[in-house]
Structure formats: C-alpha cells, structure tokens
Tab-separated table of C-alpha atoms in Angstrom:
chain	number	residue	atom	x	y	z
H	292	MET	CA	165.480	103.362	78.163
H	293	THR	CA	163.254	101.434	79.981
H	294	THR	CA	164.479	99.401	82.878
H	295	PRO	CA	163.153	95.893	83.615
H	296	GLU	CA	161.323	97.229	86.524
H	297	ASP	CA	159.147	99.388	83.913
H	298	GLN	CA	158.706	96.234	81.818
H	299	SER	CA	157.152	94.162	84.693
H	300	PRO	CA	153.214	93.208	83.832
H	301	ALA	CA	150.713	95.362	85.981
H	302	PRO	CA	149.128	93.953	88.710
H	303	ARG	CA	145.704	92.267	87.763
H	304	PRO	CA	142.987	93.664	89.510
H	305	PRO	CA	141.056	91.858	92.108
H	306	ALA	CA	138.016	89.576	90.752
H	307	PRO	CA	135.083	90.890	91.218
H	308	GLU	CA	132.675	88.978	93.915
H	309	SER	CA	129.715	87.328	92.811
H	310	LYS	CA	126.473	89.067	93.547
H	311	ASP	CA	124.293	87.588	96.588
H	312	ARG	CA	121.460	85.908	96.533
H	313	ILE	CA	119.016	87.315	98.971
H	314	TYR	CA	116.103	85.058	100.809
H	315	ARG	CA	113.621	86.336	103.099
H	316	SER	CA	110.144	85.737	104.274
H	317	PRO	CA	107.901	87.988	102.858
H	318	ALA	CA	105.079	86.589	105.175
H	319	GLY	CA	107.306	87.479	108.105
H	320	ILE	CA	108.308	90.591	107.073
H	321	ALA	CA	104.663	91.517	106.446
H	322	ALA	CA	103.546	90.240	109.827
H	323	GLY	CA	106.708	92.536	111.452
H	324	VAL	CA	105.367	95.815	109.891
H	325	LEU	CA	101.945	95.062	111.086
H	326	LEU	CA	103.176	94.420	114.165
H	327	LEU	CA	105.285	97.357	114.621
H	328	GLY	CA	102.521	99.648	113.176
H	329	LEU	CA	100.195	98.382	116.040
H	330	VAL	CA	102.430	98.730	118.772
H	331	GLY	CA	103.842	101.728	117.717
H	332	TRP	CA	100.582	103.253	117.403
H	333	LEU	CA	99.514	101.988	120.789
H	334	GLY	CA	102.921	102.825	122.414
H	335	LEU	CA	102.833	106.490	121.384
H	336	ASP	CA	99.187	107.048	122.188
H	337	ALA	CA	99.999	106.206	125.419
H	338	ILE	CA	103.478	108.408	125.870
H	339	LEU	CA	101.268	111.397	124.753
H	340	VAL	CA	97.978	111.138	126.235
H	341	GLY	CA	99.032	109.191	129.373
H	342	LYS	CA	99.429	110.273	132.856
H	343	GLY	CA	101.869	109.681	135.667
H	344	ARG	CA	103.807	106.544	135.140
H	345	THR	CA	102.014	105.468	132.027
H	346	PRO	CA	104.050	107.526	129.499
H	347	TRP	CA	107.499	105.939	131.086
H	348	LEU	CA	105.907	102.383	131.005
H	349	ALA	CA	105.188	102.538	127.510
H	350	LEU	CA	108.204	104.081	126.640
H	351	ALA	CA	110.144	101.235	128.095
H	352	THR	CA	107.876	98.701	126.597
H	353	LEU	CA	108.329	100.179	123.333
H	354	LEU	CA	112.203	99.877	123.793
H	355	LEU	CA	111.862	96.292	124.518
H	356	LEU	CA	109.328	95.121	121.808
H	357	VAL	CA	110.441	97.253	118.813
H	358	PRO	CA	113.837	95.331	118.590
H	359	LEU	CA	112.375	92.020	119.329
H	360	ILE	CA	109.709	92.352	116.743
H	361	VAL	CA	112.303	93.867	113.935
H	362	ALA	CA	114.679	90.752	114.976
H	363	PHE	CA	112.070	87.862	114.759
H	364	THR	CA	110.269	89.126	111.359
H	365	VAL	CA	112.002	91.710	109.391
H	366	ARG	CA	115.701	91.204	110.210
H	367	PRO	CA	116.197	87.460	109.273
H	368	ALA	CA	117.794	87.065	105.683
H	369	VAL	CA	119.949	84.223	104.109
H	370	TYR	CA	122.791	85.717	101.722
H	371	ALA	CA	124.129	83.043	99.183
H	372	ASN	CA	127.117	83.605	96.404
H	373	ASP	CA	130.024	81.679	95.073
H	374	ASP	CA	132.050	81.875	97.729
H	375	ARG	CA	129.818	81.666	101.145
H	376	LEU	CA	126.372	81.466	102.900
H	377	ARG	CA	125.592	84.240	105.116
H	378	VAL	CA	122.842	83.763	107.841
H	379	ARG	CA	121.323	87.020	109.408
H	380	ASN	CA	119.352	85.497	112.376
H	381	PRO	CA	117.586	87.657	115.217
H	382	PHE	CA	120.523	87.872	117.250
H	383	ARG	CA	123.593	86.428	115.065
H	384	VAL	CA	125.197	87.060	111.788
H	385	ILE	CA	126.523	83.652	110.668
H	386	ALA	CA	129.339	83.658	107.765
H	387	LEU	CA	130.016	80.220	106.431
H	388	PRO	CA	132.480	79.321	103.837
H	389	TRP	CA	130.970	76.733	101.723
H	390	GLY	CA	133.925	74.570	102.273
H	391	GLU	CA	132.797	74.521	105.934
H	392	VAL	CA	129.327	73.589	105.333
H	393	ASP	CA	128.389	69.995	105.438
H	394	SER	CA	124.892	69.795	104.904
H	395	LEU	CA	121.432	71.603	104.813
H	396	ARG	CA	118.664	69.864	106.592
H	397	SER	CA	115.251	70.369	106.192
H	398	GLY	CA	112.574	68.952	108.726
H	399	TYR	CA	110.418	70.632	110.912
H	400	SER	CA	112.742	73.660	110.343
H	401	ASN	CA	115.822	74.503	107.647
H	402	GLU	CA	119.187	74.459	109.387
H	403	VAL	CA	122.880	74.449	107.929
H	404	VAL	CA	125.244	72.224	109.517
H	405	THR	CA	129.155	72.521	109.577
H	406	HIS	CA	131.911	69.953	109.433
H	407	ALA	CA	132.726	70.841	113.171
H	408	GLY	CA	128.710	69.473	113.893
H	409	ALA	CA	127.523	73.024	114.912
H	410	LYS	CA	124.062	73.774	113.549
H	411	PHE	CA	122.367	77.435	112.629
H	412	GLN	CA	118.773	77.475	111.732
H	413	LEU	CA	117.760	79.546	108.831
H	414	TRP	CA	115.063	81.717	110.223
H	415	ALA	CA	114.543	83.395	106.567
H	416	ILE	CA	113.535	80.058	105.195
H	417	PRO	CA	110.608	79.023	107.145
H	418	VAL	CA	109.142	75.768	106.868
H	419	SER	CA	105.363	75.119	105.365
H	420	LEU	CA	103.667	71.860	106.125
H	421	ARG	CA	100.601	73.261	104.314
H	422	GLY	CA	102.827	73.834	101.286
H	423	ARG	CA	104.687	70.408	101.311
H	424	LYS	CA	101.376	68.909	101.435
H	425	LYS	CA	99.924	70.898	98.394
H	426	ALA	CA	103.315	70.301	96.384
H	427	HIS	CA	102.936	66.602	97.003
H	428	ARG	CA	99.384	66.938	95.810
H	429	GLN	CA	100.477	68.754	92.835
H	430	GLU	CA	103.454	66.336	92.164
H	431	ALA	CA	101.024	63.201	92.497
H	432	LYS	CA	98.584	64.661	89.771
H	433	ALA	CA	101.259	65.416	87.215
H	434	GLU	CA	102.522	61.861	88.044
H	435	ALA	CA	99.364	60.653	87.095
H	436	ASP	CA	99.024	62.836	84.086
H	437	ARG	CA	102.515	61.592	82.969
H	438	GLU	CA	101.263	57.914	83.148
H	439	GLY	CA	97.715	58.501	81.545
H	440	ARG	CA	99.519	60.019	78.494
H	441	GLY	CA	102.087	57.605	78.286
H	442	GLY	CA	99.609	54.644	78.874
H	443	GLY	CA	98.781	52.466	75.846
H	444	ARG	CA	100.740	54.552	73.494
H	445	ARG	CA	103.806	53.833	71.862
H	446	VAL	CA	106.247	56.428	71.677
H	447	GLY	CA	109.771	56.546	70.053
H	448	GLY	CA	110.261	55.395	66.422
H	449	LEU	CA	108.111	56.968	63.714
H	450	GLY	CA	105.871	59.991	64.432
H	451	GLY	CA	106.728	59.163	68.260
H	452	PHE	CA	107.427	61.998	70.586
H	453	GLY	CA	109.996	59.680	72.925
H	454	GLY	CA	113.440	60.248	73.638
H	455	PRO	CA	116.321	57.895	73.282
H	456	GLY	CA	115.450	54.280	74.498
H	457	GLY	CA	111.770	55.102	73.680
H	458	GLU	CA	111.519	56.670	76.891
H	459	PRO	CA	108.939	59.470	76.977
H	460	THR	CA	110.220	63.105	77.441
H	461	ALA	CA	108.514	65.742	79.692
H	462	ARG	CA	109.110	67.992	76.891
H	463	GLY	CA	107.931	65.778	74.211
H	464	ALA	CA	104.933	65.234	76.708
H	465	ASN	CA	104.119	68.913	76.894
H	466	ALA	CA	104.217	69.511	73.284
H	467	ARG	CA	101.628	66.874	72.470
H	468	THR	CA	99.161	67.865	75.450
H	469	GLY	CA	99.847	71.534	75.236
H	470	THR	CA	100.066	71.366	79.329
H	471	GLY	CA	102.623	73.137	81.182
H	472	THR	CA	103.664	70.617	83.471
H	473	PRO	CA	107.053	71.530	84.950
H	474	GLU	CA	110.246	69.247	84.681
H	475	GLY	CA	111.402	67.770	87.928
H	476	PRO	CA	109.530	67.326	91.001
H	477	VAL	CA	107.070	69.948	92.632
H	478	ARG	CA	108.545	71.159	95.480
H	479	ALA	CA	107.424	73.869	98.120
H	480	GLU	CA	108.551	77.531	98.060
H	481	GLY	CA	111.256	76.781	101.303
H	482	ASP	CA	112.357	73.404	99.933
H	483	LYS	CA	112.975	75.208	96.723
H	484	ILE	CA	115.700	77.092	98.168
H	485	ILE	CA	117.039	74.669	100.063
H	486	HIS	CA	117.244	72.680	97.196
H	487	GLU	CA	119.051	75.740	95.212
H	488	LEU	CA	121.242	76.107	98.118
H	489	ARG	CA	122.429	72.529	97.893
H	490	LEU	CA	123.294	72.769	94.553
H	491	LEU	CA	125.410	75.764	95.114
H	492	ARG	CA	127.106	73.985	97.962
H	493	GLU	CA	127.969	70.843	96.114
H	494	ALA	CA	129.212	72.963	92.845
H	495	ARG	CA	131.458	75.348	95.044
H	496	GLY	CA	132.285	73.298	98.373
H	497	LYS	CA	136.064	72.483	96.841
H	498	ALA	CA	136.578	75.944	95.150
H	499	ALA	CA	139.706	77.888	96.423
H	500	GLY	CA	137.727	80.884	97.209
H	501	ALA	CA	135.077	79.189	99.312
H	502	GLN	CA	137.461	77.905	101.893
H	503	GLY	CA	138.076	79.832	105.372
H	504	GLU	CA	136.569	79.875	108.986
H	505	VAL	CA	133.357	80.194	110.160
H	506	THR	CA	132.615	83.794	111.785
H	507	ILE	CA	129.708	84.534	114.176
H	508	ARG	CA	128.989	88.445	115.056
H	509	TRP	CA	126.230	88.730	117.868
H	510	ALA	CA	123.679	91.488	117.009
H	511	TRP	CA	124.256	94.154	119.574
H	512	GLU	CA	122.171	96.592	117.774
H	513	ILE	CA	119.216	94.016	118.648
H	514	MET	CA	120.140	93.008	122.127
H	515	GLY	CA	121.494	96.562	123.615
H	516	PRO	CA	118.154	98.226	123.007
H	517	ALA	CA	116.033	95.375	124.343
H	518	ALA	CA	118.107	94.843	127.267
H	519	ALA	CA	117.736	98.297	127.942
H	520	GLY	CA	114.423	98.442	127.671
H	521	ALA	CA	113.584	94.823	130.047
H	522	VAL	CA	115.794	96.638	132.700
H	523	LEU	CA	113.838	99.973	132.568
H	524	LEU	CA	110.526	98.005	132.628
H	525	GLY	CA	111.548	96.201	135.600
H	526	ILE	CA	112.490	99.425	137.714
H	527	LEU	CA	109.473	100.864	136.854
H	528	LEU	CA	107.190	97.614	137.549
H	529	GLY	CA	109.426	97.318	140.666
H	530	LEU	CA	108.759	100.765	142.061
H	531	GLY	CA	105.244	99.829	142.054
C-alpha cells in the first residue's frame, strides 16, 4: 500500500544553463602569441647564456612581462548567455546579470554601464575606426545601388517585386539583380557584436533568471606573478 509521501511528484531536474556566446579579439590573441614567443626566446637565451646577474635580471623581466602580455592580449574575453554577461578583462572578471545592465555603449571604446552608473570596458571587443569607415562606405554603396535599382521603375502590382504598399523589398531586389546585398545596415565587426549584445539585453533584461547582483573578482593569478617580478627586478636594479 502506497502512502501520500510515495505518491508525491518527483522533483524536476534543474533547467540547463544556456550556452555562452564567446567574443574574443583574434588580432589581439595573435599579437600576444607573437610577443610571448619573442620575449620567451630572448629571456631564455639570456638565462642560459648570460653571466653574472644577467640570468636573474632576465628571469625577473620574464616574471613581470609574461603575465602582463597574457593579461592584455590573450586573456580578455566576453561571455554572454540568456542570464548574464561575463566580462574577463586584464585584471578583473565582472559578472553582470542582464537585469543590472543599463546600456552598452560604443564610441572610441566599447563599455557596459550598470543601472548604478558603474562602467566596465569590454577589452575583448576593440573598436576599429578603419572598420567603421569601411562599413560606412559599403553601406553608402549598397544604398546607392538600391536607389539605382528602384529609380524610375514601378514596383508592386503586376509583375512587380515590391512588398506591401508598393515598397521594394531587399529580398526582391536581390532576386532581380542577382546581387548579394545583405539586409539591414552594414556594421563593423565590433559594432555587430555590440548590436547582438544590445538585442540580448533587451530580450532578457526583465527575465527572472537574469536578475541578481554584479560581482567582481580580481585576477590574482595575473597580478601576483607580475608584482613578484616587479619587486625582484627592482631589488636587482637597486643592488646595482
């Protein structure tokens, strides 16, 4: 005979967390790998071949430079899912629930602003003024092409390719001309990412799972070795 406790529904398994979208700078990573290779080659050569205090100076310099290079080139990343935005900057990791994000700004740098007014720079999403100029030129050219295709030609009605109200659609224009003009404005890569994050914030800002507090964790694994290298280098230089 079963008891009421035996008939109680089984607890539901926790809902799986949404997968993170990861944004990084390929150019920054490539530059960091090259710098690490150069610094490592010079430093190891000085340690193995150098005489006197040279090996110790090289060791202290490596201990200082390697964490800093990693921090500013390889380490930065931005992780975004349905609940939060996690920003991994050179010396901090900031977790921001979407409910606490007020805006994402893109000027000479990309940054996220909280409702409390705190600002955090997105190191992993650099701003390329050259990329913006190129995107503006492509957008102007695409707009000129669209105007040229629509000028002096009746759209809609019989045999037309227009949408409702006689307005030409981008899909119809592409079908007529065979060109691959993309729908929507042309943006630089960094601006595309910021636009995606803004859409995600708008969609998830009021969701129950996207509420909470902003948390900040300092990257002691970077700061500790760099500080030790700086102290050791200062002592060696001070001893003359």
